[in-house]
Coordinates of C-alpha atoms in Angstrom, one line a residue:
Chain B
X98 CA -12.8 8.0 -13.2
X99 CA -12.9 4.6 -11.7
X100 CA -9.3 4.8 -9.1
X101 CA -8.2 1.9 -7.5
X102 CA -8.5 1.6 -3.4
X103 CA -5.3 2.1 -1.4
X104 CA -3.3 -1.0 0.4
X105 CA -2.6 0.4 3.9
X106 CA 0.1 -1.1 6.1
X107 CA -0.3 -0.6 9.5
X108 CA 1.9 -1.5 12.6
X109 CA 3.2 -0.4 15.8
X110 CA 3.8 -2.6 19.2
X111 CA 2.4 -4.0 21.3
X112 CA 0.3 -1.4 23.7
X113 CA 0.7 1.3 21.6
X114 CA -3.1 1.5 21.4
X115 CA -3.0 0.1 17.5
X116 CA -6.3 -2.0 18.1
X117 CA -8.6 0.7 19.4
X118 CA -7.5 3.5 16.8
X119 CA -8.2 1.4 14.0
X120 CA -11.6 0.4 15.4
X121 CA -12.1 3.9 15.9
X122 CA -11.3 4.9 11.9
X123 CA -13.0 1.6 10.8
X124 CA -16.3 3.3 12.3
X125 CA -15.6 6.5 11.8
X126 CA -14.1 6.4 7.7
X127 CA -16.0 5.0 4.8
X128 CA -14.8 2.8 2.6
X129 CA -12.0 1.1 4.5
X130 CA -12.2 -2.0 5.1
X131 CA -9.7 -4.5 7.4
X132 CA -8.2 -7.3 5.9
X133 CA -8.4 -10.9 6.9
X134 CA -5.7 -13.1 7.4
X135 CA -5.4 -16.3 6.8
X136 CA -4.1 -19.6 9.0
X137 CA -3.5 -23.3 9.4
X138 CA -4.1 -22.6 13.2
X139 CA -7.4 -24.4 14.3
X140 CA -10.4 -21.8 14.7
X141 CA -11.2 -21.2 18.3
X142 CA -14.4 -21.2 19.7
X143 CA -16.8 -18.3 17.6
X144 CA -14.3 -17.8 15.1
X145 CA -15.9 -18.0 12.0
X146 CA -14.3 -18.7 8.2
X147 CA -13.5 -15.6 6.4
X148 CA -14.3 -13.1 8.8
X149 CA -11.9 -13.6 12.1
X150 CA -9.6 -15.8 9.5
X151 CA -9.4 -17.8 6.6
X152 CA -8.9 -21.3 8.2
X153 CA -6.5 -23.2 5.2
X154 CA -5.2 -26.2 6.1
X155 CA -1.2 -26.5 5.4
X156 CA -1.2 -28.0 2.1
X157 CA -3.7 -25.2 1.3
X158 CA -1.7 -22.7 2.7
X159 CA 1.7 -24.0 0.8
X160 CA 0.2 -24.3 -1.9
X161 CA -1.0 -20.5 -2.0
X162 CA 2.7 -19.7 -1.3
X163 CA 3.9 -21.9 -4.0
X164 CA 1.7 -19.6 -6.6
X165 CA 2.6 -16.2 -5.0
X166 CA -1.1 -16.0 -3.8
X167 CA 0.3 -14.3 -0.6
X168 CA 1.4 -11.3 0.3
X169 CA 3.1 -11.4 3.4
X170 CA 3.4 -14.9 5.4
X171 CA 5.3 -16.4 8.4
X172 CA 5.1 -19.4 10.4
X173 CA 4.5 -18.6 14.5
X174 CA 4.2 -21.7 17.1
X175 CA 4.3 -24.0 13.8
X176 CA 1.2 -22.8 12.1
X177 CA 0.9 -20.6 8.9
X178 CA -0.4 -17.2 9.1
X179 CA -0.3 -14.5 6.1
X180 CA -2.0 -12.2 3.8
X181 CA -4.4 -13.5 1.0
X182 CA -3.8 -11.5 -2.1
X183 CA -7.0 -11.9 -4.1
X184 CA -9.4 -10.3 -1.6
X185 CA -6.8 -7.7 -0.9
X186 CA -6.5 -6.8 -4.7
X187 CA -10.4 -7.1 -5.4
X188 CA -11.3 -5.2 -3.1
X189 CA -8.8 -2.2 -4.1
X190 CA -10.0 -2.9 -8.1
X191 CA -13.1 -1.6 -6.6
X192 CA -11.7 1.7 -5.1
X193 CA -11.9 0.2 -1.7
X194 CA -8.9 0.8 0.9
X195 CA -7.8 -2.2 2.6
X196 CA -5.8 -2.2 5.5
X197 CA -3.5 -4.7 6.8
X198 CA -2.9 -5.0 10.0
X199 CA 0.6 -6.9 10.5
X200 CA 3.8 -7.1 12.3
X201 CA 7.0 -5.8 11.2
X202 CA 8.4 -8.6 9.4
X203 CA 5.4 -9.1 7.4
X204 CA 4.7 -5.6 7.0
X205 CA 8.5 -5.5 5.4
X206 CA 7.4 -8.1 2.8
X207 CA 4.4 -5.6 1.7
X208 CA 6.5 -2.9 1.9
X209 CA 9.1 -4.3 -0.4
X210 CA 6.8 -6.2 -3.1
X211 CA 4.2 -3.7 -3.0
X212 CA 5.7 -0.4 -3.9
X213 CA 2.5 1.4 -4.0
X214 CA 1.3 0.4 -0.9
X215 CA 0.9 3.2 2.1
X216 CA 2.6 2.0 5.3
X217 CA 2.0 3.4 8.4
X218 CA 3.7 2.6 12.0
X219 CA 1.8 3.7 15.1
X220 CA 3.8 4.7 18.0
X221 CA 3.1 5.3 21.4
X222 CA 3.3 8.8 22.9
X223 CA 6.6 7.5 24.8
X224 CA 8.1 4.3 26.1
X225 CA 6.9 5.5 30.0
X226 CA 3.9 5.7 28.7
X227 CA 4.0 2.2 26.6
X228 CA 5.5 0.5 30.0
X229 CA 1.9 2.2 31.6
X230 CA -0.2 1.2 29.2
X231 CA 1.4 -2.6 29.2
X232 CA 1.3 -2.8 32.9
X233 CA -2.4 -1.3 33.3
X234 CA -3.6 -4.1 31.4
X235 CA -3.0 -6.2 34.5
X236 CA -3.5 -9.3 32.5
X237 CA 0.2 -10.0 32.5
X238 CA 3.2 -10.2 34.9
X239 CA 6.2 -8.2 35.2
X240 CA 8.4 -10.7 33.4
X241 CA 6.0 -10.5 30.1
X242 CA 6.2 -6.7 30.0
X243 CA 9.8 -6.5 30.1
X244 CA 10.3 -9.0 27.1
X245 CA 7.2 -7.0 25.7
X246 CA 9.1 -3.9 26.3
X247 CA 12.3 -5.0 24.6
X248 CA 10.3 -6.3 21.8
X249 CA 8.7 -2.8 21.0
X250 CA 11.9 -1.1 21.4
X251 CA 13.0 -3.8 18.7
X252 CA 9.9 -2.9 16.2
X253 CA 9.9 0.7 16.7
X254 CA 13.8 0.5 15.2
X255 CA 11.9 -0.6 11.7
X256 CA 9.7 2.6 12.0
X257 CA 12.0 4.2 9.2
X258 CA 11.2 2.0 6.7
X259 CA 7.6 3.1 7.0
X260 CA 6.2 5.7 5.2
X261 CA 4.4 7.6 7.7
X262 CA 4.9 7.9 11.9
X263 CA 1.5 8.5 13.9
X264 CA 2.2 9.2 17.6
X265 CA -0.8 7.7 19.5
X266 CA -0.9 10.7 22.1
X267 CA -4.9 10.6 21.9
X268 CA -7.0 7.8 20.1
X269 CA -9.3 10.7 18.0
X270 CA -6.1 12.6 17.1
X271 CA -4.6 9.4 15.8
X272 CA -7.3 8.4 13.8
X273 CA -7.6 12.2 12.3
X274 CA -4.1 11.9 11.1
X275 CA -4.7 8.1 9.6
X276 CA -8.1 9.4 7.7
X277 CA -5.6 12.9 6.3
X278 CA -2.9 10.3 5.7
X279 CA -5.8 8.6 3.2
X280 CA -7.0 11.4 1.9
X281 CA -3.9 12.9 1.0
X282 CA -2.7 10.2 -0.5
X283 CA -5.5 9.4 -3.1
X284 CA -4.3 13.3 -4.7
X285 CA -0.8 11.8 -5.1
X286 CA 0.4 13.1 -8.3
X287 CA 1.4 9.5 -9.3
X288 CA -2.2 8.4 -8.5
X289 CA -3.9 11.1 -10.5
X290 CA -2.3 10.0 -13.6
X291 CA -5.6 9.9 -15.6
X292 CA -6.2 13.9 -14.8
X293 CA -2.9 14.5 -16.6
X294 CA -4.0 12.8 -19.4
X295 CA -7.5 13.7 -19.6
X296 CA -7.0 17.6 -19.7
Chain I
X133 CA 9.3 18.3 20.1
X134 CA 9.7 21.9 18.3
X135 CA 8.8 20.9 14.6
X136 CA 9.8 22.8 11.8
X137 CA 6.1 24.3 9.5
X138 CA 5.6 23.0 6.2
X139 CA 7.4 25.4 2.9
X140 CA 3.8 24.5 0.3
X141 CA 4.4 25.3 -3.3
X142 CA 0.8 26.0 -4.7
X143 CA 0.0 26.7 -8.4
X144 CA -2.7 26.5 -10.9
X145 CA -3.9 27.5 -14.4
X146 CA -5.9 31.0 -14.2
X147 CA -9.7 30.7 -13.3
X148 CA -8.6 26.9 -11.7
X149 CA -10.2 28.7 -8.6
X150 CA -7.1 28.7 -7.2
X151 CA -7.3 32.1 -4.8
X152 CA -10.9 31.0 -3.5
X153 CA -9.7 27.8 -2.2
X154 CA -6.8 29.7 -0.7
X155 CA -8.7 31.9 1.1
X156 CA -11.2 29.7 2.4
X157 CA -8.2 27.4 3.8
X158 CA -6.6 30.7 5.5
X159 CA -10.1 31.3 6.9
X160 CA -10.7 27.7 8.4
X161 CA -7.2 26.1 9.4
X162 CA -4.9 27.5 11.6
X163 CA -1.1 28.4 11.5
X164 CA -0.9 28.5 7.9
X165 CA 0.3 31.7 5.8
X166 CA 0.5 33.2 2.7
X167 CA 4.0 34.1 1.7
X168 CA 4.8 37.8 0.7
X169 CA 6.1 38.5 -2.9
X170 CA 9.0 41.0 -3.3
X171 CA 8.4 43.0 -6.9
X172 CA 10.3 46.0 -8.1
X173 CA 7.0 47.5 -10.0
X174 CA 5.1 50.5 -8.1
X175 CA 2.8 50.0 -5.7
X176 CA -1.0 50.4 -7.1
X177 CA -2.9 52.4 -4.7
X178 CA -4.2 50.8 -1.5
X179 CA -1.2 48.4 -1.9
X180 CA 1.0 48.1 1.4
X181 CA 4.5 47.0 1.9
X182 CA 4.9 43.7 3.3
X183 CA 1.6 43.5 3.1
X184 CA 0.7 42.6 -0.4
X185 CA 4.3 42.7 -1.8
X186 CA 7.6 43.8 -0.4
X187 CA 8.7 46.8 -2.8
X188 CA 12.1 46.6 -4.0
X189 CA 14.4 49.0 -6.4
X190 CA 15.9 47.3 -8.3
X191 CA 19.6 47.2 -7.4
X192 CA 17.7 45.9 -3.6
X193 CA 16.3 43.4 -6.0
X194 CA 19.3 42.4 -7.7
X195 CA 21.3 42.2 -4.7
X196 CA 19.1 39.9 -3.2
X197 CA 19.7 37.4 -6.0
X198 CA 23.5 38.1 -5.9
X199 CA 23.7 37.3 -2.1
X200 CA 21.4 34.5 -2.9
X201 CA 18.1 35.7 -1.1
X202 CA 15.3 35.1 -3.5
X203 CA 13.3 31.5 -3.5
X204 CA 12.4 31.9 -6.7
X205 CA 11.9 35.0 -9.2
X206 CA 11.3 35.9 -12.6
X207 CA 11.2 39.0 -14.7
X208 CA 7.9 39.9 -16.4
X209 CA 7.2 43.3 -18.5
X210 CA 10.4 45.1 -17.3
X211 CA 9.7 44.5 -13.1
X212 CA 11.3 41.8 -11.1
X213 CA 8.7 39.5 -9.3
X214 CA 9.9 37.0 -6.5
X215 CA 9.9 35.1 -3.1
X216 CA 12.3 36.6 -0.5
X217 CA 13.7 33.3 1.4
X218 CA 14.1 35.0 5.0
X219 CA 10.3 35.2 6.3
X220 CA 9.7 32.3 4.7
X221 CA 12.0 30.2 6.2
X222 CA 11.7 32.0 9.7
X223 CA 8.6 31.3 9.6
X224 CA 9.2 27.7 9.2
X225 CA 11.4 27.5 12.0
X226 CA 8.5 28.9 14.2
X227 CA 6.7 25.3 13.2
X228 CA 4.8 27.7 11.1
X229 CA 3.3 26.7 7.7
X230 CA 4.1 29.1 4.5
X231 CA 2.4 28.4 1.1
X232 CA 3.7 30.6 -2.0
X233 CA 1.1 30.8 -4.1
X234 CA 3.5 31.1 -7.2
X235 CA 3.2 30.0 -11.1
X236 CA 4.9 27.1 -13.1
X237 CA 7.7 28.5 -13.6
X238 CA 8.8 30.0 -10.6
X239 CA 7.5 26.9 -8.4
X240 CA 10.0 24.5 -10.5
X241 CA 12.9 26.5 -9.2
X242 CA 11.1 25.8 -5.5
X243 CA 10.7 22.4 -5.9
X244 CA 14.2 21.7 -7.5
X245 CA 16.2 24.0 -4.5
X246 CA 13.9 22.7 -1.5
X247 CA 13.6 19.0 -1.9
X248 CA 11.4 19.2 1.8
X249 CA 9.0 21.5 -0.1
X250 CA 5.1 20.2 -0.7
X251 CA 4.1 20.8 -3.5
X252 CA 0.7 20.8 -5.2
X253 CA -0.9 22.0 -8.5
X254 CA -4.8 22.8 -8.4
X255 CA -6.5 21.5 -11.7
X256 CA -10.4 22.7 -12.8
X257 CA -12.7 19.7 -12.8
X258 CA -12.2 19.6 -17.2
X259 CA -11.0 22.3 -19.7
X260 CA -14.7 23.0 -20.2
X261 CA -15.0 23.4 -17.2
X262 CA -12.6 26.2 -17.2
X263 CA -13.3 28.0 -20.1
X264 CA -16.7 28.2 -18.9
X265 CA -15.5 29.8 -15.8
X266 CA -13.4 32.1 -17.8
X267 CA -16.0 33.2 -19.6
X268 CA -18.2 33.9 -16.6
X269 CA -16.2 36.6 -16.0
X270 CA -17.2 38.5 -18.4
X271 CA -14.1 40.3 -18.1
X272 CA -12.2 39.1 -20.6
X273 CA -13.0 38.8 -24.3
X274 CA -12.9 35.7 -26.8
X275 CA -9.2 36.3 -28.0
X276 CA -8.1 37.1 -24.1
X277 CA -10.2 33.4 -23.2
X278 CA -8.6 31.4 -25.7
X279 CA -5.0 32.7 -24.7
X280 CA -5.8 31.7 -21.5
X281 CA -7.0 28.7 -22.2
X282 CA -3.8 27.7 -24.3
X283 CA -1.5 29.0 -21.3
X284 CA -3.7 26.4 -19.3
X285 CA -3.1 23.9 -21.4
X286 CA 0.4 24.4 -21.2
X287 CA 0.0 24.7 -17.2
X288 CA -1.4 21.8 -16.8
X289 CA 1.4 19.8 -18.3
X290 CA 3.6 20.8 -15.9
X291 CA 1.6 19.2 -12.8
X292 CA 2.9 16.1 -13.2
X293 CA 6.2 17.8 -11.6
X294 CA 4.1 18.6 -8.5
X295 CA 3.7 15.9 -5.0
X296 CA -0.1 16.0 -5.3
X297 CA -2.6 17.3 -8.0
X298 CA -6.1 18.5 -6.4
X299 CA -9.2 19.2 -8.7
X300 CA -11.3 22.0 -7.5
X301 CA -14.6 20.4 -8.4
X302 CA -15.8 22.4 -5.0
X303 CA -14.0 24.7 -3.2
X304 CA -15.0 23.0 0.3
X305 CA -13.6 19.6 -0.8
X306 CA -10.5 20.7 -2.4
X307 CA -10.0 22.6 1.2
X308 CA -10.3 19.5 2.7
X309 CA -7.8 17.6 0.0
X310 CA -5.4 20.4 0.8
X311 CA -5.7 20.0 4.9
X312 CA -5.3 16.5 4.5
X313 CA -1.8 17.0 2.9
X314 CA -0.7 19.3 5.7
X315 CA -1.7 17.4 8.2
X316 CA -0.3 13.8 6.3
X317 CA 3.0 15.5 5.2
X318 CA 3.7 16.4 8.9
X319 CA 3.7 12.6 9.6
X320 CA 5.6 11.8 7.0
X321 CA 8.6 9.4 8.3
X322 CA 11.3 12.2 7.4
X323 CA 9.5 14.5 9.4
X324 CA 9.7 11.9 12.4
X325 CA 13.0 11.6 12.7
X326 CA 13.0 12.6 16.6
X327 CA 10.2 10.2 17.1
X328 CA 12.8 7.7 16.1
X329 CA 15.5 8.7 17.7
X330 CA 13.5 9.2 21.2
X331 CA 12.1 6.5 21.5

């Protein structure tokens, strides 16, 4: 029985703690791995090729698009940024689980092309606690959270188009319900096909 | 947030292991049940009301299919067999989680009247494997093992019907397969809809 990896969707706004969950699971779980986007954005200083990024340059990167080699793209700022499929889909061949960490709009791409991908949207606790967690930071001003704010009250409308809701009240809790999400999805009827057949 | 429990449809073929994986999940998680069958047969000695079935006539019996009261039943050797709906659903709305441990037959009516349902079928590891557990019993001779293993055959072609299929290749891991799916299908984005709406 060689079953193929699951392609994960994960998002959730800004502050809702999405970063230090999926550390947490990436440590924690075996098997997962993140995936790495790609870019016409120059690499900054200790960003290295194929591990922070894949650092195309434009024609490169239209020319991916132009053969469907992406799964989700978008231009920010104008450069390119966007999902790779052929290390997504290699890696699940293997019966690794590949997660891709993306925004909405790009996460509404996967959703829609990939109908056997498992998409989950991480929300904070509350927007209270959101506006805490985005003003604790201290690293911007009051200005910045608002629009950030506004923009996660924007993203968390698109939460119903996601196939699972994980309330970030605690960072283990989280990840436990992310690792059960996994788990119970590899004994999806529709992904055990092989036992129907077999017996 | 007062969440509603999880209604879990659970079936197998006989000697799938199915009521040691049950009972080692009632031992380790918490705030899930077994649901109670109602029967109109006589109780064996030792056997309780309410405790191992809820004893019926059979005009009480009838009358809770007239009024619409029964989950599921089924007739077999003269005695109505069955799952009353009221302490399963008030259990429910407690946030508590019921599973009714309940054959093919009578968990297609389940899943076809209670869309919200969960249901999963428990599969042995191979048919060999399974006729060699059935033989291990000792109980049962070669005529009673072969009927057994046709009416698993059978089974087992229904569990394509069911949300997840879990193979009982240890007891302790299917355990874990079936806590994952309780704890995933609570996050499910149906189940979230006052996330959505709160926030």
């Amino acid at each position: 029985m060689n079953k193929k990896g699951l392609l994960l969707v994960l998002s959730g706004p800004s502050g809702c703690g999405k970063g230090t969950v999926l550390k947490e699971l990436l440590a924690t779980e075996e098997n997962i791995f993140l995936s790495v986007s790609a870019t016409t954005r120059s690499p900054r200083p200790g960003e290295e090729n194929g591990t922070h990024y894949f650092f195309l340059s434009k024609e490169e990167f239209e020319g991916e698009i132009a053969r469907d080699g992406m799964l989700e793209h978008a231009c920010y700022c104008g450069n390119y940024y966007g999902t790779p499929k052929k290390p997504v889909f290699e890696r699940c061949e293997k019966g690794q689980h590949v997660i891709l960490e993306i925004e909405v709009q790009g996460a509404k791409q996967v959703i829609n092309s990939q109908p056997e991908a498992v998409s989950i949207f991480i929300m904070p606790p509350s927007l209270a606690e959101l506006e805490r967690r985005l003003v604790d930071r201290q690293t911007e001003d009051e200005e910045t959270v608002r629009r950030r704010l506004a923009t996660a009250v924007e993203e968390m409308k698109q939460a119903k188009d996601y196939d699972y809701i994980v309330v970030n009240n605690t960072v283990a809790e989280a990840v436990k319900d992310i690792a059960a999400i996994i788990r119970a999805e590899q004994n999806r009827t529709c992904r055990m096909a092989e036992m129907i057949q077999d017996n």
